[in-house]
Amino acid sequence: MNLFIRPRRLRENPVLRGMVRETRLSPDALIYPIFVREGAGVREEIPSLPGQVRYSPDTLPYGLEEMARAGVKSLMLFGIPEKKDELGSAAWQEDGVVQQALRAGKERFPELYFITDVCLCEYTSHGHCGALCGQRVDNDATLPLLARTALSHVEAGADMVAPSDMMDGRVAAIRAALDEKGHSGTPILSYAVKYASAFYGPFREAASSAPAFGDRRGYQMDYHNRREAVKEAGLDVAEGADLLMVKPAMAYLDVMLAVREAYDLPLAAYSVSGEYAMIKSAAAAGLVEEAALACESAACIFRAGADILITYYAKELAGWMREGRIG
């Protein structure tokens, strides 16, 4: 058989495989989510997320040092307050848990890039992402609360804010609030496409953010829809978002590709708690090789169009990249 075209020629040598690789990964593209809770001396394992830790602001530098040593330069902070109320007012207090963590972290590790999740679900007594009108989240009444929270984060040292609430108009409200106070250079990473997903289960335990009643399908997206994702992302582009996000990640690769093809802004993907927990559980049961599956999952997310990956595996992935398992 006389075959002139043999794709296998480019696969047989590992050096050549690396040379012709289409998708390239770097630790610079990783963001590590970190949970901080009010208190002192806290360094507690999170049962729903094996290998992840809740810190208090004073112990956060231990986590940041470990992250920096692994080669990860960017993190996203999630706060867990001691006291909650109907409006989630602890979210924007000057001495709030995220604000304390930012000051402590920036003092010790000014070279790291601090991103904050902007939402009210961890802070409200009812666990929903905004102010209520009856049992319904009041979109427009929530916007100034989110803007106030984002501004407080930036004033405490945040390099970027990431609204995750899925209220209509929140990017514009935050942009206006930041610009008015002289923070026009602070970028907004919008959770532009965030689905109501069963993949969030472990996070809700980790962040104590489960809703006290109902669910979030009235404001988070229906997972049956893809065209709506392009619409949502376009609205945030028009409102001044600097980066877009799709969440969850691996079960939504088609959505990621659609957003990538529609817009030129940098695109992040959040590989969420359920995705992480499934790999951890399967590996613990001896069903899969953890590093291989985590690397393959990350690569497919970048292959679908992501420029940035938010993942609980950030530290490990950075190490596996250095080892040549992925990248």
Short mmCIF file of C-alpha atoms in Angstrom, two decimals:
data_model
loop_
_atom_site.label_atom_id
_atom_site.label_comp_id
_atom_site.label_asym_id
_atom_site.label_seq_id
_atom_site.Cartn_x
_atom_site.Cartn_y
_atom_site.Cartn_z
CA MET A 1 0.00 0.00 0.00
CA ASN A 2 1.49 3.31 -1.09
CA LEU A 3 0.30 5.96 1.43
CA PHE A 4 1.65 9.49 0.89
CA ILE A 5 -0.31 11.05 3.76
CA ARG A 6 0.39 9.47 7.14
CA PRO A 7 -0.76 11.57 10.15
CA ARG A 8 1.04 9.12 12.46
CA ARG A 9 4.40 10.54 11.31
CA LEU A 10 3.78 13.51 13.60
CA ARG A 11 2.87 11.35 16.61
CA GLU A 12 5.63 8.78 16.97
CA ASN A 13 8.33 10.99 18.54
CA PRO A 14 7.52 12.79 21.84
CA VAL A 15 9.62 15.84 20.90
CA LEU A 16 7.78 16.17 17.62
CA ARG A 17 4.41 15.69 19.35
CA GLY A 18 5.25 18.64 21.56
CA MET A 19 6.46 20.69 18.61
CA VAL A 20 3.21 20.37 16.65
CA ARG A 21 0.86 20.59 19.64
CA GLU A 22 -2.07 22.89 18.86
CA THR A 23 -3.10 23.81 22.42
CA ARG A 24 -0.43 25.31 24.67
CA LEU A 25 -0.88 25.71 28.43
CA SER A 26 0.97 27.85 30.93
CA PRO A 27 0.80 28.39 34.72
CA ASP A 28 0.22 32.06 33.88
CA ALA A 29 -3.26 31.08 32.66
CA LEU A 30 -4.32 29.52 35.99
CA ILE A 31 -6.37 31.09 38.79
CA TYR A 32 -6.64 29.38 42.16
CA PRO A 33 -9.88 29.77 44.20
CA ILE A 34 -9.30 30.30 47.93
CA PHE A 35 -11.85 30.42 50.76
CA VAL A 36 -11.38 32.78 53.70
CA ARG A 37 -13.60 32.83 56.77
CA GLU A 38 -13.77 35.26 59.63
CA GLY A 39 -11.80 34.46 62.73
CA ALA A 40 -8.16 33.87 63.60
CA GLY A 41 -5.85 30.90 63.38
CA VAL A 42 -8.15 29.04 60.97
CA ARG A 43 -6.65 26.44 58.64
CA GLU A 44 -9.33 23.78 58.19
CA GLU A 45 -9.74 21.11 55.57
CA ILE A 46 -12.92 21.31 53.50
CA PRO A 47 -14.62 17.87 53.59
CA SER A 48 -16.46 18.37 50.30
CA LEU A 49 -13.27 19.45 48.52
CA PRO A 50 -10.43 17.12 49.53
CA GLY A 51 -7.12 18.95 49.53
CA GLN A 52 -8.69 22.42 49.82
CA VAL A 53 -8.52 24.58 52.94
CA ARG A 54 -10.46 27.40 54.57
CA TYR A 55 -8.18 30.10 55.94
CA SER A 56 -8.77 33.09 58.16
CA PRO A 57 -7.21 36.39 57.04
CA ASP A 58 -4.22 35.94 59.34
CA THR A 59 -3.43 32.43 58.05
CA LEU A 60 -4.11 33.20 54.38
CA PRO A 61 -0.42 33.96 53.72
CA TYR A 62 0.37 30.27 54.36
CA GLY A 63 -1.91 29.36 51.47
CA LEU A 64 -0.52 32.12 49.29
CA GLU A 65 3.05 31.02 49.92
CA GLU A 66 2.19 27.47 48.89
CA MET A 67 0.43 28.74 45.77
CA ALA A 68 3.30 31.03 44.79
CA ARG A 69 5.82 28.23 45.35
CA ALA A 70 3.83 26.08 42.92
CA GLY A 71 4.15 28.81 40.28
CA VAL A 72 0.55 30.09 40.32
CA LYS A 73 0.36 33.89 40.29
CA SER A 74 -3.37 34.62 40.44
CA LEU A 75 -6.09 33.77 42.95
CA MET A 76 -9.80 34.36 43.46
CA LEU A 77 -11.03 35.05 46.98
CA PHE A 78 -14.37 33.86 48.39
CA GLY A 79 -15.43 35.17 51.79
CA ILE A 80 -17.39 33.48 54.57
CA PRO A 81 -18.62 35.92 57.24
CA GLU A 82 -19.56 35.13 60.82
CA LYS A 83 -22.79 37.13 60.70
CA LYS A 84 -25.33 37.27 57.89
CA ASP A 85 -28.37 39.47 57.32
CA GLU A 86 -31.13 39.98 54.76
CA LEU A 87 -29.05 42.29 52.54
CA GLY A 88 -25.65 40.65 53.04
CA SER A 89 -24.19 43.86 54.43
CA ALA A 90 -21.01 42.14 55.65
CA ALA A 91 -20.00 41.93 51.99
CA TRP A 92 -19.06 45.60 51.75
CA GLN A 93 -17.81 46.38 55.25
CA GLU A 94 -14.35 47.91 55.50
CA ASP A 95 -13.37 45.22 58.02
CA GLY A 96 -15.16 42.40 56.16
CA VAL A 97 -13.46 39.05 55.77
CA VAL A 98 -12.43 39.54 52.12
CA GLN A 99 -11.27 43.08 52.84
CA GLN A 100 -9.12 41.83 55.73
CA ALA A 101 -7.76 39.01 53.57
CA LEU A 102 -6.84 41.41 50.77
CA ARG A 103 -4.86 43.64 53.09
CA ALA A 104 -3.06 40.72 54.70
CA GLY A 105 -2.35 39.04 51.38
CA LYS A 106 -1.21 42.14 49.51
CA GLU A 107 1.14 43.11 52.33
CA ARG A 108 2.96 39.76 52.25
CA PHE A 109 2.63 38.91 48.55
CA PRO A 110 2.31 42.13 46.51
CA GLU A 111 3.50 40.29 43.41
CA LEU A 112 0.41 38.04 43.33
CA TYR A 113 -2.74 39.04 41.45
CA PHE A 114 -5.83 39.24 43.67
CA ILE A 115 -9.28 38.74 42.14
CA THR A 116 -12.41 38.81 44.26
CA ASP A 117 -15.71 37.09 43.69
CA VAL A 118 -18.48 39.69 43.99
CA CYS A 119 -21.75 38.15 45.12
CA LEU A 120 -24.02 38.24 48.15
CA CYS A 121 -25.00 34.59 48.54
CA GLU A 122 -22.35 33.86 51.19
CA TYR A 123 -23.43 36.95 53.12
CA THR A 124 -27.24 36.87 53.07
CA SER A 125 -29.22 35.07 55.75
CA HIS A 126 -31.39 33.50 53.03
CA GLY A 127 -28.49 32.38 50.82
CA HIS A 128 -29.68 34.08 47.64
CA CYS A 129 -27.50 36.35 45.54
CA GLY A 130 -29.30 39.62 46.21
CA ALA A 131 -31.94 41.59 48.06
CA LEU A 132 -35.35 39.95 48.26
CA CYS A 133 -38.79 41.20 47.40
CA GLY A 134 -40.93 38.53 49.01
CA GLN A 135 -39.24 35.31 47.93
CA ARG A 136 -37.94 36.73 44.67
CA VAL A 137 -34.53 38.34 44.20
CA ASP A 138 -35.00 42.02 43.36
CA ASN A 139 -32.62 42.60 40.47
CA ASP A 140 -32.51 46.40 40.48
CA ALA A 141 -32.34 46.74 44.27
CA THR A 142 -29.37 44.38 44.27
CA LEU A 143 -27.24 46.36 41.79
CA PRO A 144 -26.09 49.13 44.18
CA LEU A 145 -25.22 46.51 46.80
CA LEU A 146 -23.00 44.67 44.33
CA ALA A 147 -21.38 47.91 43.21
CA ARG A 148 -20.72 48.85 46.81
CA THR A 149 -19.17 45.44 47.47
CA ALA A 150 -16.92 45.62 44.41
CA LEU A 151 -15.77 49.11 45.34
CA SER A 152 -14.93 47.99 48.89
CA HIS A 153 -12.83 45.14 47.49
CA VAL A 154 -10.88 47.44 45.20
CA GLU A 155 -10.30 49.95 47.98
CA ALA A 156 -8.93 47.09 50.12
CA GLY A 157 -6.48 46.07 47.38
CA ALA A 158 -8.25 43.85 44.83
CA ASP A 159 -6.60 43.92 41.41
CA MET A 160 -9.74 42.70 39.64
CA VAL A 161 -13.38 42.06 40.57
CA ALA A 162 -15.53 39.21 39.29
CA PRO A 163 -19.31 39.56 39.71
CA SER A 164 -20.97 36.14 39.86
CA ASP A 165 -24.54 37.04 40.87
CA MET A 166 -26.17 36.98 37.40
CA MET A 167 -28.21 40.13 37.97
CA ASP A 168 -29.02 42.02 34.77
CA GLY A 169 -26.97 45.22 34.52
CA ARG A 170 -24.48 44.46 37.26
CA VAL A 171 -21.38 44.98 35.12
CA ALA A 172 -22.53 48.47 34.16
CA ALA A 173 -23.36 49.30 37.79
CA ILE A 174 -19.96 48.12 39.02
CA ARG A 175 -18.10 49.86 36.20
CA ALA A 176 -19.84 53.14 36.96
CA ALA A 177 -19.12 52.86 40.70
CA LEU A 178 -15.44 52.08 40.16
CA ASP A 179 -14.95 54.81 37.58
CA GLU A 180 -16.65 57.41 39.76
CA LYS A 181 -14.17 56.71 42.57
CA GLY A 182 -11.10 56.82 40.33
CA HIS A 183 -10.68 53.09 39.68
CA SER A 184 -11.15 53.18 35.92
CA GLY A 185 -8.09 50.96 35.51
CA THR A 186 -9.53 48.07 37.52
CA PRO A 187 -10.74 45.28 35.20
CA ILE A 188 -14.00 43.36 35.56
CA LEU A 189 -14.06 39.62 34.94
CA SER A 190 -17.72 38.92 34.40
CA TYR A 191 -19.32 35.57 35.17
CA ALA A 192 -21.12 36.29 31.91
CA VAL A 193 -22.39 32.75 31.35
CA LYS A 194 -23.25 31.03 34.61
CA TYR A 195 -25.64 28.10 34.58
CA ALA A 196 -27.87 26.81 37.36
CA SER A 197 -25.91 23.62 37.83
CA ALA A 198 -25.76 20.54 40.03
CA PHE A 199 -21.98 20.75 39.69
CA TYR A 200 -21.90 23.46 42.40
CA GLY A 201 -22.81 21.13 45.27
CA PRO A 202 -19.44 20.90 47.05
CA PHE A 203 -18.89 24.67 46.80
CA ARG A 204 -22.09 25.42 48.66
CA GLU A 205 -20.87 23.37 51.60
CA ALA A 206 -17.41 24.92 51.39
CA ALA A 207 -18.73 28.50 51.32
CA SER A 208 -21.86 27.98 53.46
CA SER A 209 -23.90 29.50 50.64
CA ALA A 210 -26.81 27.11 50.00
CA PRO A 211 -30.15 28.96 49.59
CA ALA A 212 -32.50 28.65 52.54
CA PHE A 213 -35.46 28.15 50.20
CA GLY A 214 -36.04 27.57 46.51
CA ASP A 215 -33.13 27.61 44.09
CA ARG A 216 -31.28 30.02 41.79
CA ARG A 217 -32.86 29.07 38.50
CA GLY A 218 -34.70 32.41 38.41
CA TYR A 219 -31.43 34.22 37.74
CA GLN A 220 -28.80 31.64 36.78
CA MET A 221 -29.08 30.21 33.27
CA ASP A 222 -31.01 27.15 32.09
CA TYR A 223 -28.49 24.48 31.08
CA HIS A 224 -30.58 23.60 28.01
CA ASN A 225 -29.66 26.93 26.37
CA ARG A 226 -26.63 27.84 24.29
CA ARG A 227 -27.77 30.82 22.19
CA GLU A 228 -28.71 32.59 25.40
CA ALA A 229 -25.07 32.34 26.49
CA VAL A 230 -23.94 34.37 23.50
CA LYS A 231 -26.63 36.95 24.30
CA GLU A 232 -25.59 37.17 27.97
CA ALA A 233 -21.93 37.57 27.07
CA GLY A 234 -22.78 40.29 24.54
CA LEU A 235 -24.68 42.29 27.14
CA ASP A 236 -21.68 42.20 29.47
CA VAL A 237 -19.34 43.23 26.66
CA ALA A 238 -21.59 46.23 25.99
CA GLU A 239 -21.63 47.12 29.70
CA GLY A 240 -17.83 47.26 29.94
CA ALA A 241 -16.65 43.80 30.97
CA ASP A 242 -12.95 43.29 30.29
CA LEU A 243 -12.98 39.50 30.46
CA LEU A 244 -15.77 36.92 30.16
CA MET A 245 -16.32 33.63 31.94
CA VAL A 246 -18.22 30.41 31.31
CA LYS A 247 -19.19 28.38 34.38
CA PRO A 248 -19.17 25.37 34.79
CA ALA A 249 -16.45 24.32 32.37
CA MET A 250 -16.13 20.77 31.10
CA ALA A 251 -19.82 19.97 30.55
CA TYR A 252 -20.18 23.30 28.69
CA LEU A 253 -17.40 23.13 26.10
CA ASP A 254 -19.85 23.78 23.28
CA VAL A 255 -20.95 26.97 25.03
CA MET A 256 -17.34 28.00 25.54
CA LEU A 257 -16.64 27.58 21.84
CA ALA A 258 -19.73 29.59 20.89
CA VAL A 259 -18.70 32.48 23.16
CA ARG A 260 -15.10 32.29 21.93
CA GLU A 261 -16.21 32.54 18.31
CA ALA A 262 -18.59 35.44 19.01
CA TYR A 263 -16.33 37.75 21.05
CA ASP A 264 -12.67 38.75 21.16
CA LEU A 265 -12.38 39.43 24.89
CA PRO A 266 -10.22 37.08 26.98
CA LEU A 267 -12.30 34.09 28.01
CA ALA A 268 -12.08 32.33 31.37
CA ALA A 269 -13.60 29.00 32.34
CA TYR A 270 -14.35 27.94 35.90
CA SER A 271 -13.79 24.23 36.49
CA VAL A 272 -16.12 24.08 39.45
CA SER A 273 -16.23 22.15 42.71
CA GLY A 274 -18.28 19.24 41.36
CA GLU A 275 -15.85 18.67 38.51
CA TYR A 276 -12.94 18.64 40.95
CA ALA A 277 -14.74 16.41 43.45
CA MET A 278 -15.66 13.85 40.79
CA ILE A 279 -12.04 13.42 39.73
CA LYS A 280 -10.92 13.24 43.36
CA SER A 281 -13.56 10.63 44.20
CA ALA A 282 -12.83 8.49 41.16
CA ALA A 283 -9.11 8.64 41.87
CA ALA A 284 -9.63 7.72 45.54
CA ALA A 285 -11.65 4.69 44.41
CA GLY A 286 -8.82 3.61 42.13
CA LEU A 287 -10.92 4.05 38.99
CA VAL A 288 -8.78 6.68 37.25
CA GLU A 289 -5.25 8.09 37.34
CA GLU A 290 -5.79 11.51 38.92
CA ALA A 291 -3.03 13.50 37.25
CA ALA A 292 -3.80 12.11 33.80
CA LEU A 293 -7.51 12.88 34.06
CA ALA A 294 -7.01 16.34 35.56
CA CYS A 295 -4.54 17.23 32.81
CA GLU A 296 -6.78 15.93 30.05
CA SER A 297 -9.76 17.83 31.46
CA ALA A 298 -7.78 21.07 31.60
CA ALA A 299 -6.46 20.65 28.08
CA CYS A 300 -9.94 20.11 26.63
CA ILE A 301 -11.13 23.36 28.27
CA PHE A 302 -8.32 25.34 26.66
CA ARG A 303 -8.88 23.51 23.38
CA ALA A 304 -12.51 24.69 23.40
CA GLY A 305 -11.36 28.31 23.51
CA ALA A 306 -10.58 29.30 27.09
CA ASP A 307 -7.62 31.60 27.68
CA ILE A 308 -7.80 31.32 31.49
CA LEU A 309 -8.74 28.43 33.78
CA ILE A 310 -10.04 28.87 37.33
CA THR A 311 -9.46 25.53 39.01
CA TYR A 312 -8.89 23.89 42.38
CA TYR A 313 -6.17 21.91 40.61
CA ALA A 314 -4.17 25.07 39.78
CA LYS A 315 -1.17 24.20 41.96
CA GLU A 316 -0.99 20.62 40.75
CA LEU A 317 -1.48 21.59 37.12
CA ALA A 318 1.38 24.07 37.33
CA GLY A 319 3.59 21.25 38.61
CA TRP A 320 2.42 18.83 35.95
CA MET A 321 3.18 21.45 33.31
CA ARG A 322 6.74 21.69 34.58
CA GLU A 323 7.00 17.90 34.43
CA GLY A 324 5.79 17.90 30.82
CA ARG A 325 2.61 15.92 31.47
CA ILE A 326 0.57 18.78 30.04
CA GLY A 327 1.35 22.04 28.30
#
